[in-house]
Short mmCIF file of C-alpha atoms and ligand atoms in Angstrom, two decimals:
data_model
loop_
_atom_site.label_atom_id
_atom_site.label_comp_id
_atom_site.label_asym_id
_atom_site.label_seq_id
_atom_site.Cartn_x
_atom_site.Cartn_y
_atom_site.Cartn_z
CA MET A 1409 -0.01 0.00 0.00
CA ILE A 1410 1.11 3.53 -0.74
CA THR A 1411 0.11 5.87 2.07
CA SER A 1412 0.24 9.66 1.93
CA ILE A 1413 -1.66 12.72 3.09
CA LEU A 1414 -3.68 13.92 0.08
CA ASN A 1415 -4.76 17.51 0.79
CA ASN A 1416 -6.34 17.29 4.28
CA ARG A 1417 -6.78 13.48 4.57
CA GLU A 1418 -4.67 10.37 4.91
CA VAL A 1419 -5.12 7.98 1.97
CA SER A 1420 -3.79 4.54 1.25
CA SER A 1421 -3.86 3.02 -2.22
CA ALA A 1422 -3.25 -0.47 -3.53
CA LEU A 1423 -2.80 0.86 -7.11
CA PRO A 1424 0.47 -0.22 -8.78
CA PRO A 1425 3.20 2.11 -7.31
CA GLY A 1426 4.19 2.98 -10.88
CA THR A 1427 0.82 4.75 -11.45
CA PRO A 1428 1.36 8.40 -12.27
CA VAL A 1429 0.20 10.64 -9.33
CA LEU A 1430 -1.85 12.45 -11.96
CA ASP A 1431 -3.95 9.35 -12.69
CA PHE A 1432 -4.28 8.58 -8.97
CA VAL A 1433 -5.64 11.97 -8.07
CA ARG A 1434 -7.95 12.28 -11.11
CA TYR A 1435 -9.28 8.77 -11.71
CA ASN A 1436 -8.94 7.20 -8.22
CA GLN A 1437 -9.53 10.16 -6.01
CA TYR A 1438 -11.76 12.09 -8.43
CA LEU A 1439 -9.86 15.32 -7.81
CA THR A 1440 -10.28 16.62 -11.41
CA GLY A 1441 -8.94 20.14 -10.78
CA THR A 1442 -5.51 18.81 -11.73
CA LYS A 1443 -5.52 18.92 -15.50
CA ILE A 1444 -3.93 16.70 -18.14
CA GLY A 1445 -2.15 18.53 -20.97
CA CYS A 1446 1.02 17.09 -22.48
CA ARG A 1447 1.76 14.22 -20.06
CA GLU A 1448 5.40 14.98 -20.76
CA GLY A 1449 6.26 17.51 -18.07
CA ASP A 1450 6.07 20.36 -20.54
CA CYS A 1451 2.91 22.26 -19.80
CA GLY A 1452 2.49 22.38 -16.00
CA ALA A 1453 -1.32 21.73 -16.11
CA CYS A 1454 -0.86 18.83 -13.78
CA THR A 1455 1.35 20.59 -11.20
CA VAL A 1456 0.96 19.41 -7.51
CA LEU A 1457 2.79 20.30 -4.34
CA VAL A 1458 4.79 17.57 -2.56
CA GLY A 1459 5.45 18.16 1.11
CA GLU A 1460 7.86 16.16 3.25
CA VAL A 1461 9.75 16.59 6.49
CA SER A 1462 13.38 17.01 5.55
CA THR A 1463 16.13 17.66 8.16
CA GLY A 1464 13.38 18.35 10.71
CA GLU A 1465 11.53 20.93 8.61
CA LEU A 1466 8.34 20.74 6.54
CA ARG A 1467 9.37 21.51 2.98
CA TYR A 1468 7.20 21.79 -0.18
CA ARG A 1469 8.34 21.49 -3.77
CA THR A 1470 6.23 21.44 -6.92
CA ALA A 1471 6.09 18.39 -9.23
CA THR A 1472 4.49 17.57 -12.52
CA SER A 1473 2.17 14.78 -11.46
CA CYS A 1474 2.07 13.22 -14.91
CA LEU A 1475 5.69 12.14 -14.41
CA MET A 1476 5.65 11.39 -10.73
CA PRO A 1477 5.12 7.75 -9.68
CA LEU A 1478 2.75 7.09 -6.84
CA GLY A 1479 5.67 5.22 -5.19
CA ASN A 1480 7.47 8.59 -4.81
CA ALA A 1481 4.44 9.99 -2.93
CA HIS A 1482 4.71 7.40 -0.11
CA GLY A 1483 4.80 9.11 3.27
CA LYS A 1484 4.40 12.62 1.78
CA HIS A 1485 1.83 15.38 1.60
CA ILE A 1486 0.38 15.70 -1.90
CA VAL A 1487 -1.51 18.92 -2.51
CA THR A 1488 -3.78 19.39 -5.50
CA ILE A 1489 -5.68 22.61 -6.39
CA GLU A 1490 -8.58 21.29 -4.25
CA GLY A 1491 -6.26 21.25 -1.20
CA LEU A 1492 -5.66 24.97 -1.66
CA ASN A 1493 -9.30 25.98 -1.82
CA MET A 1494 -10.75 27.99 0.99
CA ALA A 1495 -14.30 29.22 1.79
CA GLU A 1496 -13.73 32.10 -0.72
CA LEU A 1497 -11.05 32.33 -3.41
CA ASN A 1498 -7.66 32.11 -1.70
CA PRO A 1499 -5.47 35.25 -2.15
CA ILE A 1500 -3.57 33.60 -5.01
CA GLN A 1501 -6.72 32.73 -6.90
CA GLN A 1502 -8.01 36.23 -6.12
CA ALA A 1503 -4.86 37.78 -7.60
CA MET A 1504 -5.32 35.71 -10.79
CA ALA A 1505 -8.99 36.85 -11.03
CA ASP A 1506 -8.27 40.49 -10.25
CA GLU A 1507 -5.53 40.72 -12.88
CA SER A 1508 -7.67 38.90 -15.54
CA ALA A 1509 -5.03 36.23 -15.61
CA THR A 1510 -7.44 33.42 -16.60
CA GLN A 1511 -9.64 32.86 -19.63
CA CYS A 1512 -10.46 29.24 -20.47
CA GLY A 1513 -8.97 28.29 -17.06
CA PHE A 1514 -7.39 25.10 -18.22
CA CYS A 1515 -3.93 26.20 -17.15
CA THR A 1516 -5.02 28.09 -14.06
CA PRO A 1517 -4.89 25.36 -11.38
CA GLY A 1518 -1.26 24.68 -12.39
CA PHE A 1519 -0.34 28.32 -12.17
CA VAL A 1520 -2.06 28.66 -8.74
CA VAL A 1521 -0.32 25.52 -7.39
CA SER A 1522 3.07 26.82 -8.63
CA MET A 1523 2.50 30.16 -6.97
CA ALA A 1524 1.45 28.40 -3.72
CA GLY A 1525 4.74 26.50 -4.00
CA PHE A 1526 6.53 29.85 -4.15
CA CYS A 1527 4.64 31.03 -1.00
CA LEU A 1528 5.76 27.87 0.79
CA SER A 1529 9.36 28.19 -0.32
CA LYS A 1530 12.16 30.19 1.37
CA LYS A 1531 12.76 32.17 -1.76
CA ALA A 1532 12.87 35.96 -1.20
CA PRO A 1533 9.41 37.41 -1.79
CA THR A 1534 10.28 39.37 -4.90
CA SER A 1535 8.17 39.63 -8.08
CA GLN A 1536 11.05 38.15 -10.02
CA ASN A 1537 11.09 35.00 -7.88
CA ALA A 1538 7.28 34.74 -8.05
CA ILE A 1539 7.41 34.88 -11.85
CA ALA A 1540 10.28 32.34 -11.92
CA ALA A 1541 8.16 29.98 -9.89
CA VAL A 1542 5.71 29.62 -12.88
CA ASP A 1543 8.51 28.88 -15.37
CA GLY A 1544 7.04 25.33 -15.85
CA ASN A 1545 3.52 26.53 -16.62
CA ILE A 1546 2.27 27.28 -20.06
CA CYS A 1547 -0.88 29.30 -20.86
CA ARG A 1548 -2.24 29.16 -24.37
CA CYS A 1549 -4.88 31.85 -24.27
CA THR A 1550 -4.51 34.55 -21.57
CA GLY A 1551 -1.05 36.02 -22.30
CA TYR A 1552 1.66 36.22 -19.72
CA LYS A 1553 1.48 39.90 -18.83
CA SER A 1554 -1.57 39.53 -16.62
CA ILE A 1555 -0.19 36.28 -15.09
CA LYS A 1556 3.04 38.14 -14.23
CA ARG A 1557 1.03 40.90 -12.60
CA ALA A 1558 -0.85 38.31 -10.58
CA ALA A 1559 2.54 36.72 -9.54
CA ALA A 1560 3.84 40.11 -8.44
CA ARG A 1561 0.74 40.57 -6.24
CA VAL A 1562 1.37 37.15 -4.72
CA ALA A 1563 4.88 38.24 -3.87
CA GLN A 1564 3.42 41.24 -2.06
CA LEU A 1565 1.40 38.83 0.19
CA LEU A 1566 4.68 37.67 1.67
CA ALA A 1567 6.25 41.11 2.26
CA ASP A 1568 5.89 40.91 6.02
CA ARG A 1569 7.16 37.33 6.40
CA ARG A 1570 10.66 38.11 7.69
CA GLU A 1571 12.03 35.10 9.67
CA GLU A 1572 8.69 33.19 10.08
CA ALA A 1573 8.68 29.69 8.59
CA PRO A 1574 6.93 29.87 5.21
CA VAL A 1575 4.40 27.22 5.99
CA ASN A 1576 3.34 28.88 9.25
CA PHE A 1577 3.20 32.30 7.64
CA ALA A 1578 1.01 31.11 4.75
CA ALA A 1579 -1.36 29.34 7.13
CA ASN A 1580 -1.44 32.10 9.73
CA GLN A 1581 -2.08 34.81 7.12
CA ALA A 1582 -4.80 32.76 5.47
CA ILE A 1583 -2.91 32.68 2.17
CA LEU A 1584 -3.35 28.94 2.28
CA PRO A 1585 -5.84 26.77 4.32
CA ALA A 1586 -5.18 26.54 8.03
CA TYR A 1587 -4.72 22.70 7.94
CA PHE A 1588 -1.20 23.22 6.51
CA SER A 1589 -0.03 24.02 10.03
CA THR A 1590 -1.00 20.48 11.15
CA ILE A 1591 0.87 18.63 8.40
CA ALA A 1592 4.38 18.43 9.86
CA GLU A 1593 3.06 16.61 12.90
CA ARG A 1594 0.79 14.38 10.82
CA LEU A 1595 3.62 13.40 8.48
CA GLN A 1596 5.87 12.54 11.39
CA ALA A 1597 3.14 10.34 12.87
CA LEU A 1598 2.61 8.71 9.46
CA SER A 1599 6.33 7.96 9.08
CA LEU A 1600 6.19 5.79 12.19
CA ASN A 1601 3.71 3.47 10.52
CA LEU A 1602 5.17 3.28 7.02
CA ASN A 1603 6.05 -0.08 5.62
CA GLY A 1604 8.72 -0.69 3.02
CA GLU A 1605 6.74 -0.25 -0.13
CA ARG A 1606 9.64 1.22 -2.01
CA THR A 1607 12.03 -1.68 -1.57
CA ASN A 1608 12.22 -4.12 -4.49
CA ASP A 1609 14.79 -6.89 -4.78
CA ASN A 1610 13.90 -7.89 -8.33
CA PRO A 1611 17.19 -7.46 -10.17
CA ALA A 1612 15.27 -6.81 -13.44
CA ALA A 1613 13.13 -4.11 -11.84
CA GLN A 1614 13.07 -0.74 -13.65
CA ARG A 1615 15.08 1.83 -11.63
CA VAL A 1616 13.26 5.14 -11.22
CA GLY A 1617 14.72 8.29 -9.76
CA GLY A 1618 12.56 11.35 -10.31
CA GLY A 1619 10.92 9.67 -13.32
CA THR A 1620 11.36 12.70 -15.67
CA ASP A 1621 13.01 10.62 -18.37
CA VAL A 1622 11.50 7.20 -17.71
CA TYR A 1623 7.89 8.44 -17.60
CA VAL A 1624 8.27 10.24 -20.93
CA GLN A 1625 10.05 7.34 -22.65
CA LYS A 1626 8.05 4.40 -21.20
CA HIS A 1627 4.75 6.01 -20.61
CA ASP A 1628 2.68 3.01 -21.66
CA GLU A 1629 4.41 0.23 -19.82
CA ILE A 1630 5.69 1.91 -16.65
CA ARG A 1631 2.42 1.89 -14.63
CA ASP A 1632 2.43 -1.89 -14.22
CA ALA A 1633 6.22 -2.44 -14.28
CA SER A 1634 8.22 -3.80 -11.39
CA ILE A 1635 9.89 -0.71 -10.08
CA ARG A 1636 12.80 -0.05 -7.79
CA PHE A 1637 12.26 3.51 -6.43
CA LEU A 1638 15.50 5.38 -5.81
CA PHE A 1639 14.34 8.93 -5.22
CA ASP A 1640 14.03 8.69 -1.46
CA THR A 1641 16.68 6.05 -0.73
CA PRO A 1642 18.78 7.52 2.10
CA ASP A 1643 22.09 6.10 0.78
CA LEU A 1644 21.54 7.81 -2.59
CA ASN A 1645 20.86 11.25 -1.08
CA GLY A 1646 22.92 14.04 0.56
CA ILE A 1647 25.73 16.31 -0.58
CA ARG A 1648 28.82 16.73 1.58
CA GLN A 1649 32.32 18.04 1.43
CA VAL A 1650 35.22 15.93 2.60
CA GLY A 1651 38.46 17.84 2.25
CA ASP A 1652 38.58 19.10 -1.34
CA GLN A 1653 36.11 16.50 -2.53
CA CYS A 1654 32.36 16.84 -2.97
CA LEU A 1655 30.40 13.59 -2.52
CA MET A 1656 26.84 13.39 -3.47
CA GLY A 1657 24.24 10.64 -3.67
CA ALA A 1658 23.00 9.70 -7.18
CA SER A 1659 19.43 10.74 -6.30
CA THR A 1660 20.48 14.32 -5.58
CA THR A 1661 18.07 16.52 -7.38
CA VAL A 1662 18.88 19.70 -9.27
CA THR A 1663 17.06 21.69 -6.62
CA ASP A 1664 19.13 19.93 -3.88
CA LEU A 1665 22.21 21.14 -5.73
CA ILE A 1666 20.88 24.69 -6.00
CA GLU A 1667 20.16 24.73 -2.25
CA SER A 1668 23.41 23.07 -1.24
CA PRO A 1669 25.78 25.40 0.70
CA VAL A 1670 28.74 23.38 -0.77
CA MET A 1671 27.66 24.20 -4.31
CA GLN A 1672 26.81 27.81 -3.40
CA ALA A 1673 30.26 28.30 -1.93
CA HIS A 1674 32.21 26.79 -4.90
CA PHE A 1675 29.93 27.66 -7.85
CA PRO A 1676 28.58 31.16 -7.24
CA ASP A 1677 26.84 31.16 -10.62
CA PHE A 1678 25.22 27.77 -10.26
CA ASN A 1679 21.73 29.16 -9.78
CA GLN A 1680 22.13 31.17 -12.96
CA TYR A 1681 23.19 28.07 -14.97
CA THR A 1682 20.20 26.13 -13.69
CA THR A 1683 17.68 28.72 -14.84
CA LEU A 1684 18.62 27.47 -18.33
CA ILE A 1685 17.76 23.91 -17.41
CA SER A 1686 14.17 22.56 -17.58
CA SER A 1687 11.79 24.27 -15.16
CA THR A 1688 11.13 24.52 -11.40
CA PRO A 1689 8.97 21.37 -11.05
CA ILE A 1690 11.29 19.30 -13.28
CA ARG A 1691 14.36 20.54 -11.39
CA ASN A 1692 12.57 19.43 -8.21
CA MET A 1693 12.27 15.91 -9.54
CA ALA A 1694 15.21 15.45 -11.86
CA THR A 1695 18.17 13.60 -10.27
CA ILE A 1696 21.77 13.88 -11.35
CA GLY A 1697 22.10 10.04 -11.46
CA GLY A 1698 19.11 9.90 -13.83
CA ASN A 1699 20.72 12.54 -16.02
CA PHE A 1700 23.93 10.48 -16.35
CA ILE A 1701 22.31 7.07 -16.88
CA ASN A 1702 19.75 8.44 -19.35
CA ALA A 1703 22.86 9.10 -21.45
CA SER A 1704 21.45 11.86 -23.60
CA PRO A 1705 24.18 13.44 -25.74
CA ILE A 1706 22.95 16.80 -24.54
CA GLY A 1707 22.34 16.03 -20.86
CA ASP A 1708 23.17 19.31 -19.12
CA PHE A 1709 24.42 17.87 -15.88
CA THR A 1710 26.40 15.26 -17.70
CA VAL A 1711 28.21 18.02 -19.55
CA PHE A 1712 28.54 20.05 -16.27
CA PHE A 1713 30.14 17.14 -14.39
CA LEU A 1714 32.30 16.01 -17.32
CA ALA A 1715 34.13 19.32 -16.99
CA LEU A 1716 34.69 18.53 -13.33
CA ASP A 1717 35.96 15.10 -14.26
CA ALA A 1718 33.56 13.42 -11.79
CA THR A 1719 34.02 9.85 -10.68
CA LEU A 1720 31.02 7.53 -10.34
CA THR A 1721 30.68 4.67 -7.79
CA PHE A 1722 28.47 1.81 -8.97
CA ARG A 1723 27.25 -1.01 -6.75
CA ALA A 1724 25.89 -4.46 -7.61
CA GLY A 1725 25.23 -6.34 -4.40
CA ARG A 1726 28.51 -6.28 -2.57
CA THR A 1727 30.59 -5.37 -5.59
CA VAL A 1728 31.56 -1.75 -5.74
CA ARG A 1729 33.40 -0.13 -8.67
CA ASP A 1730 34.60 3.36 -9.48
CA LEU A 1731 34.44 4.76 -13.03
CA PRO A 1732 35.28 8.17 -14.41
CA LEU A 1733 32.19 9.78 -15.90
CA ARG A 1734 34.23 10.39 -19.06
CA ASP A 1735 34.52 6.62 -19.59
CA LEU A 1736 30.86 5.81 -19.03
CA TYR A 1737 29.72 6.55 -22.57
CA GLN A 1738 30.80 4.11 -25.25
CA GLY A 1739 28.36 4.95 -28.00
CA TYR A 1740 24.91 6.52 -28.42
CA LYS A 1741 23.09 5.41 -25.27
CA THR A 1742 25.61 2.64 -24.70
CA LEU A 1743 27.14 2.62 -21.24
CA ASP A 1744 30.05 0.88 -19.57
CA LYS A 1745 27.56 -0.34 -16.94
CA HIS A 1746 26.13 -3.78 -16.11
CA PRO A 1747 22.28 -3.76 -15.88
CA ASP A 1748 22.57 -4.89 -12.24
CA GLU A 1749 24.66 -1.95 -11.28
CA LEU A 1750 23.18 0.96 -9.33
CA LEU A 1751 24.81 4.34 -9.50
CA GLU A 1752 25.33 5.15 -5.86
CA GLN A 1753 27.61 8.14 -5.59
CA ILE A 1754 29.21 10.95 -7.57
CA ARG A 1755 32.49 12.46 -6.43
CA PHE A 1756 34.49 15.37 -7.81
CA THR A 1757 37.19 17.78 -6.76
CA LEU A 1758 35.88 21.18 -5.74
CA PRO A 1759 37.43 24.11 -7.60
CA ASP A 1760 40.30 25.79 -5.64
CA ARG A 1761 41.14 29.50 -5.73
CA ASN A 1762 43.15 29.07 -8.96
CA THR A 1763 40.33 27.23 -10.76
CA ARG A 1764 37.50 28.98 -12.68
CA PHE A 1765 34.41 27.17 -13.94
CA ASN A 1766 31.66 28.11 -16.49
CA PHE A 1767 28.70 26.38 -18.11
CA GLU A 1768 26.94 27.53 -21.29
CA LYS A 1769 23.83 26.30 -23.05
CA VAL A 1770 22.06 27.38 -26.17
CA SER A 1771 18.51 26.05 -26.78
CA LYS A 1772 15.53 27.24 -28.81
CA ARG A 1773 13.46 28.22 -25.76
CA THR A 1774 14.81 29.51 -22.47
CA HIS A 1775 12.82 27.19 -20.24
CA LEU A 1776 11.76 23.55 -20.63
CA ASP A 1777 14.05 23.02 -23.54
CA ILE A 1778 16.95 20.71 -24.15
CA ALA A 1779 20.17 22.17 -25.58
CA SER A 1780 21.18 22.48 -29.18
CA VAL A 1781 24.74 22.59 -27.88
CA ASN A 1782 26.01 22.92 -24.30
CA SER A 1783 29.50 23.11 -22.92
CA ALA A 1784 31.36 23.50 -19.62
CA MET A 1785 34.92 24.33 -18.75
CA SER A 1786 37.05 24.07 -15.65
CA ILE A 1787 40.44 25.79 -15.95
CA THR A 1788 43.30 26.15 -13.46
CA ILE A 1789 45.93 28.78 -14.00
CA GLU A 1790 49.04 29.06 -11.84
CA ASP A 1791 51.82 31.65 -12.41
CA ASP A 1792 50.03 32.69 -15.62
CA VAL A 1793 50.25 29.21 -17.10
CA ILE A 1794 47.27 26.91 -17.72
CA THR A 1795 48.00 23.85 -15.55
CA THR A 1796 44.71 21.93 -15.99
CA VAL A 1797 41.76 22.40 -18.28
CA ARG A 1798 38.74 20.22 -18.76
CA LEU A 1799 36.33 21.13 -21.54
CA SER A 1800 33.12 19.29 -22.29
CA ALA A 1801 30.49 19.57 -24.99
CA GLY A 1802 27.07 18.11 -25.67
CA GLY A 1803 24.98 18.00 -28.87
CA VAL A 1804 28.07 17.67 -31.07
CA ALA A 1805 28.60 13.90 -31.04
CA PRO A 1806 26.56 10.70 -30.27
CA ILE A 1807 27.78 11.02 -26.63
CA PRO A 1808 28.44 13.85 -24.31
CA LYS A 1809 32.20 14.42 -24.63
CA GLN A 1810 35.32 15.69 -22.94
CA LEU A 1811 37.30 17.56 -25.60
CA THR A 1812 40.62 16.01 -24.64
CA LYS A 1813 42.69 17.17 -27.64
CA THR A 1814 41.64 20.72 -27.16
CA ALA A 1815 42.44 20.50 -23.44
CA ALA A 1816 45.90 18.96 -24.11
CA TYR A 1817 46.63 21.82 -26.58
CA LEU A 1818 45.75 24.47 -23.98
CA THR A 1819 47.68 22.86 -21.10
CA GLY A 1820 51.04 24.36 -20.14
CA LYS A 1821 50.52 27.50 -22.20
CA ARG A 1822 49.92 31.16 -21.41
CA LEU A 1823 46.39 32.38 -22.12
CA THR A 1824 46.18 34.62 -25.14
CA GLU A 1825 43.50 35.40 -27.65
CA ALA A 1826 45.44 33.52 -30.40
CA LEU A 1827 45.56 30.51 -28.13
CA ILE A 1828 41.78 30.57 -27.63
CA LEU A 1829 41.13 30.88 -31.37
CA GLU A 1830 43.40 27.93 -32.15
CA ALA A 1831 41.59 25.94 -29.36
CA THR A 1832 38.27 26.52 -31.12
CA ARG A 1833 39.75 25.17 -34.33
CA ILE A 1834 41.13 22.02 -32.61
CA ALA A 1835 37.70 21.53 -30.96
CA GLN A 1836 36.20 21.27 -34.46
CA THR A 1837 38.35 18.20 -35.13
CA GLU A 1838 36.95 16.39 -32.08
CA ILE A 1839 33.25 16.68 -32.90
CA THR A 1840 30.82 15.01 -35.34
CA PRO A 1841 27.52 16.89 -35.03
CA ILE A 1842 24.56 15.99 -37.13
CA SER A 1843 21.81 18.13 -38.54
CA ASP A 1844 18.46 17.63 -36.75
CA ALA A 1845 15.54 19.54 -35.23
CA ARG A 1846 17.91 21.45 -32.92
CA GLY A 1847 20.06 22.82 -35.68
CA SER A 1848 22.23 22.06 -38.74
CA GLU A 1849 25.66 20.58 -38.42
CA THR A 1850 27.15 23.92 -39.52
CA TYR A 1851 25.18 25.81 -36.88
CA LYS A 1852 26.21 23.39 -34.11
CA ARG A 1853 29.87 23.69 -35.11
CA LEU A 1854 29.60 27.49 -34.93
CA LEU A 1855 27.80 27.20 -31.59
CA LEU A 1856 30.51 25.18 -30.06
CA SER A 1857 33.19 27.69 -31.13
CA GLN A 1858 31.14 30.52 -29.73
CA LEU A 1859 30.52 28.69 -26.42
CA ILE A 1860 34.23 28.03 -25.98
CA LYS A 1861 34.92 31.73 -26.56
CA ALA A 1862 32.11 32.56 -24.17
CA HIS A 1863 33.87 30.52 -21.41
CA PHE A 1864 36.99 32.55 -21.76
CA ILE A 1865 35.24 35.93 -22.08
CA LYS A 1866 33.22 35.26 -18.95
CA LEU A 1867 36.00 33.74 -16.85
CA PHE A 1868 38.77 36.11 -17.90
CA PRO A 1869 37.25 39.58 -18.25
CA GLU A 1870 40.72 40.96 -17.79
CA LEU A 1871 41.72 39.43 -21.12
CA LYS A 1872 41.46 41.93 -23.93
CA ALA A 1873 39.02 39.87 -25.97
CA ALA A 1874 38.11 42.26 -28.82
CA GLN A 1875 39.09 39.75 -31.42
CA LEU A 1876 37.09 36.92 -29.78
CA LEU A 1877 34.00 39.09 -29.96
CA THR A 1878 34.33 39.69 -33.65
CA VAL A 1879 35.89 36.50 -35.11
C1 FAD B 3116 9.93 18.85 -19.52
C2 FAD B 3116 11.30 18.33 -19.35
C3 FAD B 3116 12.44 19.18 -19.50
C4 FAD B 3116 13.70 18.68 -19.41
N1 FAD B 3116 14.72 19.53 -19.51
C5 FAD B 3116 16.05 19.13 -19.43
C6 FAD B 3116 17.10 20.00 -19.58
O1 FAD B 3116 16.91 21.19 -19.75
N2 FAD B 3116 18.34 19.48 -19.45
C7 FAD B 3116 18.58 18.14 -19.21
O2 FAD B 3116 19.73 17.72 -19.12
N3 FAD B 3116 17.55 17.29 -19.07
C8 FAD B 3116 16.24 17.76 -19.17
N4 FAD B 3116 15.24 16.87 -19.01
C9 FAD B 3116 15.51 15.42 -18.82
C10 FAD B 3116 15.48 14.94 -17.32
O3 FAD B 3116 14.80 15.77 -16.51
C11 FAD B 3116 16.88 14.76 -16.78
O4 FAD B 3116 17.67 13.86 -17.57
C12 FAD B 3116 16.89 14.17 -15.32
O5 FAD B 3116 18.12 14.52 -14.70
C13 FAD B 3116 16.59 12.73 -15.22
O6 FAD B 3116 16.59 12.37 -13.90
P1 FAD B 3116 15.40 11.45 -13.26
O7 FAD B 3116 15.70 11.20 -11.83
O8 FAD B 3116 14.12 12.05 -13.49
O9 FAD B 3116 15.61 10.17 -14.12
P2 FAD B 3116 14.62 8.91 -14.27
O10 FAD B 3116 13.66 9.19 -15.34
O11 FAD B 3116 14.10 8.46 -12.97
O12 FAD B 3116 15.74 7.84 -14.79
C14 FAD B 3116 16.46 8.02 -15.96
C15 FAD B 3116 17.37 6.78 -16.27
O13 FAD B 3116 18.29 6.68 -15.23
C16 FAD B 3116 18.23 5.41 -14.59
N5 FAD B 3116 18.65 5.69 -13.20
C17 FAD B 3116 18.20 6.75 -12.41
N6 FAD B 3116 18.89 6.71 -11.21
C18 FAD B 3116 19.70 5.64 -11.30
C19 FAD B 3116 20.74 5.08 -10.41
N7 FAD B 3116 20.94 5.68 -9.20
N8 FAD B 3116 21.44 4.02 -10.80
C20 FAD B 3116 21.19 3.40 -11.98
N9 FAD B 3116 20.24 3.90 -12.87
C21 FAD B 3116 19.55 4.98 -12.57
C22 FAD B 3116 16.76 4.98 -14.73
O14 FAD B 3116 16.65 3.57 -14.67
C23 FAD B 3116 16.53 5.46 -16.19
O15 FAD B 3116 17.09 4.57 -17.13
C24 FAD B 3116 13.92 17.32 -19.11
C25 FAD B 3116 12.85 16.49 -18.90
C26 FAD B 3116 11.55 17.01 -19.03
C27 FAD B 3116 10.39 16.05 -18.82
S1 FES B 3117 0.29 17.17 -18.26
FE1 FES B 3117 1.71 18.64 -19.02
S2 FES B 3117 3.16 18.76 -17.51
FE2 FES B 3117 1.97 17.14 -16.84
S1 FES B 3118 -6.36 30.45 -19.55
FE1 FES B 3118 -6.57 29.12 -21.23
S2 FES B 3118 -4.69 28.09 -21.32
FE2 FES B 3118 -4.35 29.59 -19.84
#
């Protein structure tokens, strides 16, 4: 049985744990306010809130319920639009109505749930953050101006929050229903009675992290599949620093990384990079392990961690093996990995004070879009000489690649404009892009050259880069 608190009541379900939460709430619980649009995580019509007690605190994140397995709801608080309703319109719904931010209304529950997620988050109550919270929601008829005005009004509701916990503030100020203030205690009581629904010893079981790739690719068969759920496995979670190493569990989500003090200290622009990657609800669900094992040639985190030369730890029973991420990919979606092996941990050296890091991505849309070409670079310079450089690129070969020849050319040299231009030429010899929906071969070649230049322009503003900007 999967047991959770759904809105204001505890529910247990004997449905297959692979059932999407969307189908559970609509067809089993008859909560039809949650809409079905794309079923691919793209439109946000199915957005729900997922609450759990994490490090002693009740925390809410949004999720696209079309891609979320019921198994990942076990022991959590799932909130649909019905669970946000109050006697009158709640202040978020009122803001949407006052700003004429709804017409057909199909997208509106998703927008309201995402804005409620913003109210329950620790993000600073600015209009900019409120608007960013709806980056995973698409509206086809109202137009975004009015929705942005409504979001700005929602941010104003939080102006006096100061140090109060977001959940308490939202419940006390009647922004959200009062029952929210009872949830932390109810979830803790529930956790004492949970049984091990998420364990599965079947070696052939489909592994599922956040489900954001599996549920798109295997939509028809996944519901009834034998699944091993990895998202909440304690051994696969957590980010910590040991000396100059960062160790993180394979089920670390993108949002976990954004909120990690270790990442914030060593990658000050990390939040900025991630705004280019998917959307808030997908980042809440997407795991780094899932990104690596999905093996997309344009996986953003694969490219990011290739430039950090990350090492992976795989486990099959008692057998543990380390493998550099750069050696994982052998051909298109072909991995140096036995089907039994579970990716357990990711390890990489944190940048020191001589090391600079940058990530770049170009895609057709800013949000919810995969890259045409992406690239990352980690470069260490001591006494004006490049001592180590790792450059990665996605979208330019059947696999995400480390550009080793280009890196070898740069190593041991002084940084000059001419050196960078020659590096872009060498990089062209290492790639084999193909023309597809994300751009022609020629365009992707040009993009990679430009992204390499962008790394240097951003990381070395002191370099007189006039030629790079024009060539
Ligand atoms: C709307 C949308 C937008 C997206 N945008 C982007 C984007 O901008 N950039 C990007 O890179 N990706 C994007 N993605 C793809 C996806 O979100 C990422 O690849 C994500 O990191 C996958 O993680 P997951 O936990 O959801 O993987 P899952 O779907 O759970 O799993 C993916 C694969 O990894 C395997 N797996 C997962 N964990 C382990 C483990 N610990 N050990 C062994 N195998 C494991 C699974 O069996 C499966 O084969 C997007 C997806 C959607 C739906
Ligand atoms: S139905 Fe479109 S994101 Fe879920
Ligand atoms: S109001 Fe119709 S899709 Fe947004």
